[in-house]
Coordinates of C-alpha atoms in Angstrom, one line a residue:
Chain A
M1 CA 83.7 10.9 54.1
T2 CA 85.3 9.3 57.1
G3 CA 85.0 10.2 60.7
D4 CA 81.7 10.6 62.5
S5 CA 82.3 14.2 63.6
A6 CA 81.5 17.1 61.3
P7 CA 84.2 17.8 58.7
R8 CA 86.5 20.4 59.8
L9 CA 89.6 22.2 58.4
S10 CA 92.0 23.7 60.9
L11 CA 95.2 25.3 60.1
T12 CA 98.0 27.2 61.7
V13 CA 100.7 28.3 59.3
E14 CA 103.6 30.7 59.3
T15 CA 105.7 31.4 56.3
A16 CA 107.8 34.1 54.7
L17 CA 105.9 36.0 52.0
G18 CA 107.8 38.7 50.3
P19 CA 108.2 41.8 52.5
F20 CA 106.2 40.3 55.4
S21 CA 105.4 36.9 56.8
L22 CA 102.1 35.1 56.4
Q23 CA 100.7 34.1 59.8
A24 CA 97.3 32.6 60.0
S25 CA 95.3 30.4 62.3
L26 CA 91.9 29.4 61.1
E27 CA 89.2 26.9 61.9
V28 CA 86.6 26.1 59.2
G29 CA 83.6 23.9 59.9
A30 CA 80.3 23.7 58.1
E31 CA 80.1 27.5 58.1
P32 CA 81.8 28.8 54.9
L33 CA 84.6 31.2 55.6
A34 CA 85.4 34.2 53.4
L35 CA 89.0 35.4 53.3
V36 CA 89.1 39.1 52.5
G37 CA 91.9 41.6 52.3
P38 CA 93.7 44.0 49.9
N39 CA 95.8 42.7 47.0
G40 CA 99.0 41.1 48.2
S41 CA 97.7 40.5 51.7
G42 CA 98.3 36.8 51.3
K43 CA 94.8 35.5 50.6
T44 CA 95.7 33.4 47.6
S45 CA 99.0 32.4 49.2
L46 CA 97.1 31.0 52.1
L47 CA 94.8 29.1 49.7
L48 CA 97.8 27.6 47.9
T49 CA 99.3 26.7 51.2
V50 CA 96.2 24.7 52.1
L51 CA 96.3 23.1 48.7
G52 CA 99.9 22.0 49.2
L53 CA 101.3 24.1 46.3
R54 CA 103.2 26.3 48.7
K55 CA 105.1 24.9 51.6
P56 CA 104.9 26.9 54.9
D57 CA 107.9 27.2 57.1
R58 CA 106.0 26.2 60.2
G59 CA 102.6 25.0 61.1
R60 CA 100.0 22.3 60.9
I61 CA 97.0 21.7 58.6
V62 CA 94.4 19.2 59.5
L63 CA 91.3 18.2 57.5
S64 CA 88.8 16.3 59.7
D65 CA 90.9 13.5 61.1
E66 CA 93.7 13.7 58.5
V67 CA 96.9 15.6 58.9
L68 CA 97.7 17.3 55.6
F69 CA 100.8 19.1 56.8
D70 CA 102.8 19.2 60.0
A71 CA 106.2 20.9 59.9
A72 CA 107.2 19.4 63.2
L73 CA 106.3 15.8 62.2
A74 CA 107.6 16.4 58.6
I75 CA 104.3 15.5 57.2
D76 CA 103.5 17.1 53.8
R77 CA 100.8 15.3 51.8
P78 CA 101.0 16.1 48.1
T79 CA 98.2 18.1 46.6
E80 CA 96.7 15.1 44.8
E81 CA 96.2 13.3 48.0
R82 CA 94.6 16.1 50.0
H83 CA 91.1 15.7 48.6
L84 CA 90.5 19.4 48.3
A85 CA 88.2 20.8 45.6
Y86 CA 89.9 23.9 44.2
L87 CA 88.0 26.3 42.0
P88 CA 90.2 29.1 40.6
Q89 CA 88.9 32.4 39.3
D90 CA 88.3 31.2 35.8
F91 CA 87.2 27.8 37.0
G92 CA 90.2 26.0 35.4
L93 CA 88.4 23.8 32.9
F94 CA 90.7 21.8 30.7
P95 CA 90.4 23.5 27.3
H96 CA 91.4 20.3 25.4
L97 CA 88.6 18.3 26.9
T98 CA 84.8 18.5 26.5
A99 CA 82.6 19.1 29.5
V100 CA 82.0 15.5 30.1
E101 CA 85.6 14.6 29.7
N102 CA 86.5 17.2 32.2
V103 CA 84.3 15.5 34.8
A104 CA 85.5 12.0 33.7
F105 CA 89.1 13.3 34.3
A106 CA 88.3 13.7 38.0
L107 CA 86.6 10.3 38.1
A108 CA 89.7 8.7 36.5
C109 CA 92.0 10.2 39.1
R110 CA 90.0 8.7 42.0
S111 CA 88.7 5.3 40.7
K112 CA 91.2 3.5 38.5
R113 CA 89.2 0.4 38.2
A114 CA 86.1 1.8 36.3
S115 CA 86.1 1.4 32.6
T116 CA 86.1 4.4 30.3
R117 CA 82.5 3.8 29.4
Q118 CA 81.4 3.6 33.1
R119 CA 83.3 6.8 33.8
H120 CA 81.7 8.6 30.9
D121 CA 78.2 7.5 32.1
E122 CA 78.9 8.6 35.6
A123 CA 80.3 11.9 34.4
V124 CA 77.1 12.5 32.4
A125 CA 75.1 11.8 35.5
W126 CA 77.1 14.4 37.4
L127 CA 76.4 17.0 34.7
E128 CA 72.7 16.1 34.7
R129 CA 72.6 16.6 38.4
F130 CA 73.8 20.2 37.8
G131 CA 71.3 20.7 35.0
I132 CA 73.7 20.7 32.1
G133 CA 73.6 17.2 30.8
R134 CA 72.8 18.6 27.3
L135 CA 76.2 20.4 27.3
A136 CA 78.2 17.2 27.9
E137 CA 79.9 17.2 24.5
R138 CA 80.7 20.9 24.4
N139 CA 84.1 22.3 24.6
P140 CA 84.7 24.8 27.5
S141 CA 85.3 27.6 25.0
R142 CA 81.7 27.2 23.9
L143 CA 80.2 27.4 27.4
S144 CA 78.9 30.6 29.1
G145 CA 80.5 31.7 32.4
G146 CA 77.6 30.2 34.4
E147 CA 77.8 26.9 32.5
R148 CA 81.6 26.7 32.9
Q149 CA 81.2 27.1 36.7
R150 CA 78.6 24.3 36.8
V151 CA 80.9 22.0 34.9
A152 CA 83.8 23.0 37.2
L153 CA 81.7 22.3 40.3
A154 CA 80.5 19.0 39.0
R155 CA 84.1 18.0 38.2
A156 CA 85.2 19.1 41.7
L157 CA 82.5 17.2 43.5
A158 CA 83.1 14.1 41.3
S159 CA 86.5 13.9 42.9
S160 CA 84.8 13.4 46.2
P161 CA 86.5 16.3 48.0
K162 CA 86.5 16.8 51.8
A163 CA 86.7 20.6 51.6
L164 CA 86.1 23.3 49.1
L165 CA 88.5 26.1 48.2
L166 CA 87.2 28.9 46.0
D167 CA 89.4 31.7 44.6
E168 CA 87.3 34.8 43.5
P169 CA 84.5 32.6 42.1
T170 CA 82.6 35.5 40.4
A171 CA 85.4 37.9 39.5
S172 CA 85.8 36.8 35.8
L173 CA 82.1 37.0 35.1
D174 CA 79.9 39.8 33.7
V175 CA 77.3 41.2 36.0
E176 CA 74.4 39.0 34.9
A177 CA 76.3 35.8 35.1
R178 CA 77.6 36.9 38.5
V179 CA 74.2 36.9 40.0
E180 CA 73.3 33.4 38.6
V181 CA 76.7 31.9 39.6
R182 CA 76.5 33.4 43.1
A183 CA 73.0 32.0 43.7
F184 CA 74.0 28.6 42.4
L185 CA 77.2 28.5 44.4
A186 CA 75.4 29.6 47.6
E187 CA 72.9 26.8 47.2
S188 CA 75.6 24.2 46.4
I189 CA 77.9 25.2 49.3
R190 CA 75.0 25.0 51.8
S191 CA 73.7 21.6 50.6
L192 CA 77.3 20.1 50.6
G193 CA 78.1 21.1 54.1
L194 CA 81.8 20.8 53.4
P195 CA 84.4 23.1 55.0
T196 CA 84.6 25.9 52.5
V197 CA 87.1 28.7 52.2
L198 CA 86.4 31.5 49.8
V199 CA 88.8 34.2 48.7
T200 CA 87.0 37.2 47.4
H201 CA 87.1 40.9 46.7
D202 CA 83.3 41.2 46.5
A203 CA 81.1 42.1 49.4
M204 CA 78.1 40.5 47.6
D205 CA 80.0 37.2 47.4
V206 CA 80.8 37.4 51.1
E207 CA 77.2 38.1 52.0
A208 CA 75.7 35.4 49.7
L209 CA 78.3 32.6 50.2
A210 CA 79.9 32.9 53.6
S211 CA 78.8 33.2 57.2
R212 CA 82.2 33.9 58.7
V213 CA 84.9 36.3 57.6
A214 CA 88.6 36.4 58.1
V215 CA 90.3 39.7 57.4
L216 CA 93.9 39.6 56.2
E217 CA 96.3 42.5 56.3
K218 CA 100.0 42.1 55.4
G219 CA 99.8 38.4 55.9
Q220 CA 98.1 38.5 59.4
V221 CA 94.6 37.6 60.2
V222 CA 93.6 40.8 61.9
A223 CA 90.0 39.7 62.6
C224 CA 87.9 36.6 62.2
G225 CA 84.3 36.3 63.1
L226 CA 80.7 36.4 62.0
L227 CA 80.0 38.7 59.0
A228 CA 77.6 40.7 61.2
D229 CA 80.3 41.4 63.8
I230 CA 83.0 42.3 61.2
C231 CA 80.5 44.7 59.6
K232 CA 79.7 46.3 62.9
A233 CA 83.3 47.0 63.8
P234 CA 85.5 46.7 60.7
P235 CA 89.1 46.0 61.9
T236 CA 90.9 47.6 58.9
S237 CA 90.2 50.5 56.5
F238 CA 90.0 47.9 53.8
A239 CA 87.2 46.0 55.6
S240 CA 85.3 49.1 56.4
K241 CA 85.4 50.0 52.7
L242 CA 84.5 46.5 51.6
F243 CA 81.5 46.3 53.9
S244 CA 80.4 49.9 53.7
P245 CA 76.5 49.9 53.7
S246 CA 76.4 50.9 50.0
R247 CA 78.1 47.6 49.0
I248 CA 75.9 45.3 51.1
S249 CA 72.4 44.9 50.0
G250 CA 70.7 46.0 53.2
A251 CA 71.0 46.6 56.9
G252 CA 69.0 43.5 57.5
A253 CA 71.7 41.4 55.9
I254 CA 74.3 42.9 58.2
A255 CA 72.3 42.3 61.3
D256 CA 71.6 38.7 60.2
P257 CA 74.4 37.3 58.2
I258 CA 72.4 34.2 57.2
C259 CA 70.4 35.4 54.3
G260 CA 66.8 34.6 53.6
G261 CA 67.7 32.1 50.9
D262 CA 69.4 29.9 53.5
V263 CA 66.3 29.7 55.6
R264 CA 64.3 28.6 52.6
H265 CA 66.7 25.8 51.6
N266 CA 67.0 24.3 55.0
Chain B
M1 CA 117.0 71.9 8.3
S2 CA 115.3 69.3 6.2
E3 CA 112.0 70.5 7.5
E4 CA 112.5 73.6 5.6
V5 CA 113.8 72.0 2.5
L6 CA 111.1 69.4 2.1
S7 CA 107.3 69.9 2.3
R8 CA 105.2 67.5 4.5
P9 CA 104.0 65.4 1.5
G10 CA 107.5 65.3 0.2
R11 CA 108.8 64.0 3.4
R12 CA 106.1 61.3 3.4
R13 CA 107.0 60.3 -0.2
L14 CA 110.7 60.1 0.8
Y15 CA 109.8 57.9 3.8
H16 CA 107.7 55.5 1.6
A17 CA 110.3 55.4 -1.1
G18 CA 113.0 54.7 1.5
M19 CA 111.1 51.9 3.3
V20 CA 110.0 50.2 0.1
G21 CA 113.5 50.6 -1.5
L22 CA 115.4 49.2 1.4
G23 CA 113.0 46.4 2.1
G24 CA 112.7 45.6 -1.6
L25 CA 116.4 45.3 -2.0
L26 CA 116.7 42.7 0.7
L27 CA 113.7 40.9 -0.6
L28 CA 115.2 40.7 -4.0
F29 CA 118.5 39.5 -2.6
L30 CA 116.7 36.7 -0.7
V31 CA 114.5 35.6 -3.6
L32 CA 116.9 35.7 -6.5
P33 CA 119.1 32.7 -5.4
F34 CA 116.0 30.6 -5.2
V35 CA 114.9 31.7 -8.7
A36 CA 118.4 30.6 -10.0
L37 CA 118.2 27.4 -8.0
V38 CA 115.0 26.5 -9.8
L39 CA 115.6 27.9 -13.3
D40 CA 119.3 27.5 -13.9
G41 CA 120.2 24.9 -16.5
G42 CA 116.6 23.9 -17.1
P43 CA 114.7 20.8 -15.9
E44 CA 116.8 18.4 -18.0
A45 CA 120.0 19.3 -16.3
I46 CA 118.4 19.0 -12.9
W47 CA 116.9 15.7 -13.8
R48 CA 120.3 14.4 -14.9
G49 CA 121.7 15.7 -11.6
L50 CA 119.2 13.7 -9.6
G51 CA 120.5 10.6 -11.4
C52 CA 124.0 11.1 -10.0
P53 CA 125.1 8.1 -7.9
L54 CA 125.5 10.3 -4.9
T55 CA 121.9 11.2 -4.7
W56 CA 120.0 8.2 -3.5
P57 CA 122.4 7.0 -0.8
A58 CA 122.6 10.6 0.6
L59 CA 118.8 11.0 0.5
R60 CA 118.2 7.7 2.2
L61 CA 120.8 8.5 4.8
S62 CA 119.5 12.0 5.4
L63 CA 115.9 10.9 5.9
G64 CA 116.8 7.9 8.0
T65 CA 119.2 9.7 10.3
T66 CA 117.1 12.9 10.8
L67 CA 114.1 10.8 11.6
I68 CA 116.0 8.9 14.3
S69 CA 117.5 12.2 15.5
V70 CA 114.2 13.9 15.9
V71 CA 112.7 10.9 17.8
L72 CA 115.7 10.9 20.1
V73 CA 115.5 14.6 20.6
V74 CA 111.7 14.4 21.4
I75 CA 112.0 11.4 23.7
G76 CA 114.8 13.0 25.8
G77 CA 113.9 16.6 25.3
T78 CA 110.3 16.4 26.4
P79 CA 111.0 15.2 30.0
L80 CA 114.0 17.6 30.2
A81 CA 112.0 20.5 29.1
W82 CA 109.2 19.6 31.5
W83 CA 111.7 19.5 34.4
L84 CA 113.4 22.8 33.3
A85 CA 110.0 24.6 32.9
R86 CA 108.9 23.5 36.4
S87 CA 112.1 23.7 38.3
R88 CA 112.5 26.7 40.6
W89 CA 116.2 26.1 41.1
R90 CA 118.5 28.8 39.9
S91 CA 120.7 26.1 38.4
A92 CA 117.9 25.2 36.1
R93 CA 117.9 28.7 34.6
W94 CA 121.7 28.4 34.0
L95 CA 121.2 25.0 32.4
E96 CA 118.6 26.5 30.1
I97 CA 121.2 29.0 28.9
L98 CA 123.9 26.4 28.6
L99 CA 121.6 24.2 26.5
Q100 CA 121.1 27.0 24.0
L101 CA 124.8 27.1 23.4
P102 CA 124.7 24.7 20.4
V103 CA 122.4 27.2 18.6
V104 CA 124.9 30.0 18.7
I105 CA 128.2 28.3 18.3
P106 CA 129.4 27.4 14.8
P107 CA 128.5 23.8 13.9
A108 CA 132.2 23.1 13.2
V109 CA 133.0 23.9 16.9
G110 CA 130.3 21.4 17.8
G111 CA 132.0 18.8 15.6
I112 CA 135.3 19.4 17.3
A113 CA 133.7 19.2 20.7
L114 CA 132.0 15.9 19.8
L115 CA 135.3 14.6 18.4
L116 CA 137.2 15.6 21.6
A117 CA 134.5 13.9 23.7
F118 CA 133.7 10.7 21.8
G119 CA 136.4 10.4 19.2
R120 CA 138.9 7.6 19.3
R121 CA 141.4 9.8 21.3
G122 CA 138.7 11.8 23.0
L123 CA 137.9 12.2 26.6
F124 CA 135.5 9.3 26.7
G125 CA 136.6 7.7 23.5
E126 CA 139.1 5.3 25.1
T127 CA 136.5 4.1 27.6
L128 CA 134.0 3.6 24.8
E129 CA 136.6 1.8 22.7
R130 CA 137.3 -0.6 25.5
L131 CA 133.6 -1.3 25.6
G132 CA 133.9 -2.1 21.9
W133 CA 132.2 1.0 20.5
T134 CA 133.8 3.7 18.4
P135 CA 131.1 6.0 17.3
A136 CA 133.2 8.5 15.3
F137 CA 133.0 8.4 11.5
S138 CA 130.0 6.1 11.5
V139 CA 126.2 6.5 11.0
V140 CA 125.9 6.8 14.7
A141 CA 128.2 9.8 14.6
V142 CA 125.9 11.4 11.9
I143 CA 123.0 11.0 14.3
M144 CA 125.0 12.2 17.3
A145 CA 126.0 15.4 15.4
Q146 CA 122.4 16.0 14.3
V147 CA 121.0 15.5 17.9
F148 CA 123.7 17.8 19.2
V149 CA 122.9 20.7 16.9
S150 CA 119.1 20.3 16.7
A151 CA 118.1 19.4 20.2
P152 CA 118.2 23.0 21.5
F153 CA 115.6 24.0 18.9
Y154 CA 113.1 21.5 20.3
L155 CA 114.1 22.2 23.9
Q156 CA 113.6 25.9 23.6
A157 CA 110.1 25.4 22.1
A158 CA 109.2 22.8 24.7
V159 CA 110.4 24.8 27.7
Q160 CA 108.4 27.7 26.5
A161 CA 105.4 25.6 25.8
F162 CA 105.4 24.0 29.3
G163 CA 106.2 27.3 30.9
R164 CA 103.2 29.0 29.3
L165 CA 100.7 26.5 30.7
D166 CA 98.2 28.0 33.0
P167 CA 99.4 27.2 36.5
N168 CA 95.8 27.2 37.7
L169 CA 95.0 24.3 35.3
L170 CA 97.9 22.3 36.7
A171 CA 96.8 23.1 40.3
V172 CA 93.3 22.1 39.6
A173 CA 94.4 18.8 38.0
R174 CA 96.5 18.0 41.0
S175 CA 93.7 18.9 43.4
L176 CA 91.4 16.6 41.5
G177 CA 93.8 13.8 42.3
A178 CA 96.0 13.6 39.2
S179 CA 99.3 11.9 39.9
P180 CA 102.4 13.4 38.4
P181 CA 102.4 11.0 35.4
R182 CA 98.7 11.7 34.7
L183 CA 99.3 15.5 35.1
F184 CA 102.1 15.2 32.5
A185 CA 100.4 12.8 30.0
R186 CA 96.8 14.0 30.2
V187 CA 97.1 17.7 30.9
A188 CA 100.6 19.1 30.1
L189 CA 101.3 17.1 27.0
P190 CA 98.0 17.7 25.1
L191 CA 98.0 21.4 26.0
A192 CA 101.6 21.9 24.9
R193 CA 101.3 19.7 21.8
P194 CA 101.1 22.4 19.1
W195 CA 104.3 24.0 20.3
L196 CA 106.0 20.6 20.8
I197 CA 105.2 19.7 17.2
G198 CA 106.4 23.1 16.0
G199 CA 109.6 22.6 17.9
A200 CA 110.2 19.1 16.6
A201 CA 109.7 20.3 13.1
M202 CA 112.2 23.1 13.5
S203 CA 114.6 20.6 15.1
W204 CA 114.1 18.3 12.1
A205 CA 114.9 21.1 9.7
R206 CA 118.0 21.9 11.6
A207 CA 119.1 18.2 11.6
L208 CA 118.4 17.9 7.9
G209 CA 120.6 20.9 7.1
E210 CA 123.4 19.8 9.5
F211 CA 126.8 20.1 7.7
G212 CA 129.7 21.3 9.8
A213 CA 129.5 19.0 12.8
T214 CA 128.8 16.0 10.7
L215 CA 131.8 16.7 8.5
M216 CA 134.1 17.0 11.5
F217 CA 132.8 14.1 13.5
A218 CA 131.3 11.6 11.0
G219 CA 133.3 12.4 7.9
N220 CA 132.0 12.5 4.3
M221 CA 131.8 8.9 3.1
T222 CA 129.4 8.1 0.3
G223 CA 126.7 5.7 1.4
K224 CA 127.9 5.7 5.0
T225 CA 128.1 9.2 6.5
Q226 CA 127.4 11.4 3.5
T227 CA 124.1 13.2 4.1
L228 CA 122.5 15.5 1.6
P229 CA 124.3 18.6 2.6
L230 CA 127.6 16.8 2.4
A231 CA 126.7 15.3 -0.9
I232 CA 126.0 18.8 -2.2
Y233 CA 129.5 19.8 -1.1
T234 CA 131.0 16.8 -2.9
A235 CA 128.8 17.2 -6.0
L236 CA 130.0 20.8 -6.4
E237 CA 133.4 19.4 -7.4
L238 CA 131.9 17.1 -10.0
D239 CA 129.0 19.0 -11.6
I240 CA 127.1 22.1 -10.4
H241 CA 123.8 20.8 -11.7
T242 CA 124.1 17.7 -9.5
A243 CA 124.6 20.0 -6.5
Q244 CA 121.7 22.1 -7.8
A245 CA 119.4 19.1 -8.0
L246 CA 120.4 17.9 -4.5
S247 CA 119.8 21.4 -3.1
L248 CA 116.4 21.5 -4.7
L249 CA 115.5 18.3 -2.9
L250 CA 116.4 20.0 0.4
V251 CA 114.3 23.1 -0.6
V252 CA 111.4 20.9 -1.3
F253 CA 111.6 19.2 2.1
A254 CA 111.9 22.6 3.8
F255 CA 109.0 24.0 1.9
A256 CA 106.9 21.0 2.7
L257 CA 107.8 21.5 6.4
L258 CA 106.6 25.1 6.3
L259 CA 103.4 24.2 4.6
F260 CA 102.8 21.4 7.2
L261 CA 103.3 23.9 10.1
R262 CA 101.0 26.4 8.5
R263 CA 98.3 23.8 8.0
F264 CA 98.9 22.4 11.5
N265 CA 98.6 25.8 13.1
R266 CA 95.4 26.5 11.4
G267 CA 93.7 23.8 13.5
V268 CA 94.7 25.5 16.7
E269 CA 92.6 28.2 18.3
P270 CA 94.0 31.6 17.3
S271 CA 94.7 32.5 20.9
R272 CA 96.7 29.4 21.5
R273 CA 98.5 29.5 18.2
P274 CA 102.3 29.4 18.6
A275 CA 104.4 32.1 16.9
M276 CA 105.8 30.1 14.0
P277 CA 107.2 31.0 10.6

């Protein structure tokens, strides 16, 4: 982590996206931001743009004191140099590597000098930190959804990221695992304090993991603010359906977007 | 009309008899030549055929050249396929189609094309000759003909294998800091490996059976450019049992190849198993 100010991801991008254009301007600090919107509204495209896998026509993406993209200055850092932890929906573990090899892969990408042995030991230490040291030699196909997510998070953090990008982190899980994963993610995100962007379809995810919400509609950010404010005055019919009282655990959560768990952990 | 003539069970019987009859006829037609190939003349005649002076030079040449061809195809085809699979250019799609051309054109046409390109009087032949190299009618020509006809088999398998890789995995690898070489060597190659090996095996089989292009471009010189298929053609004029023996050799190789692919595929997770014969 460089820079003495708090880490911050700020982006202003504009790019053609099928029938409409994606136009977004977002600031993400220590408070996790949830991107919500109907299918095809450009949520994932925005995430891929930040990752550097999709090049915007215009705009600027800055992470703390580092310019990742600037159309005017012709700066476009490749994905591997952006130091972003990306967790896709199914966590993206490499199926041909064991849990510990998955983590060691990230270590090998960042520190070329360490020996294989050193990397292995460090990778095991990462898994132990996430309470899954005993699963080190397992293949991802033999891990549960919750375990997979822990390995993926350990691997992502082993690459010393400067921001966290999550794409529907609970969508591929069954209901029970979803609760476990959500709680674990919430705790991790808060303790990391990294700028975090979360794409989700799930109001429970938003409530548990994010404190701010950006609502996308046809490529435009139609509203961005505290979860409580978005809930009070949903800007789109999608948002009002997503945050209808029946889908959020209680009115208290709406009034106070920072859940009880957060108070306990700090 | 037929609905009134035949009862329901009758129609069903007719259907089964028709399906079994038609399928069985084709099956019989496909199997009988192999039966003849193995049984005709008895083992003694086949053994005598194997002793023919054409056999060992052709066998050596076939194994040697096809091995080199497959290695060349894999070395060049893997990067090409990786690029084709990842390229978003429209021209890459056209190139993909163009590269399949050697599969559908008759091998003799391929031989003529090679001759016109690299033959002594060919388009590039004169330049090559000035550099002191005339590939036509040499071992090099045998290999060139094999690479020409067999590369598309590997390329097709490899482009499909790379194209099928989960884009999320590649995105994650890059976000973790994997450089392009690491992404290719540590993620793409191991994940695509079963299909790459399958493609290389099919490509090897095609190279081993190569006849037309080799005959046109490399000739049929015993010990120099006469591969097993060409030796079979030559032996046919001498003694049918020699041709039979050489053919059996090729069948054995082909069968071993199929067994290898079966065994190999068994080690791969069912969901990731490539569709192979």
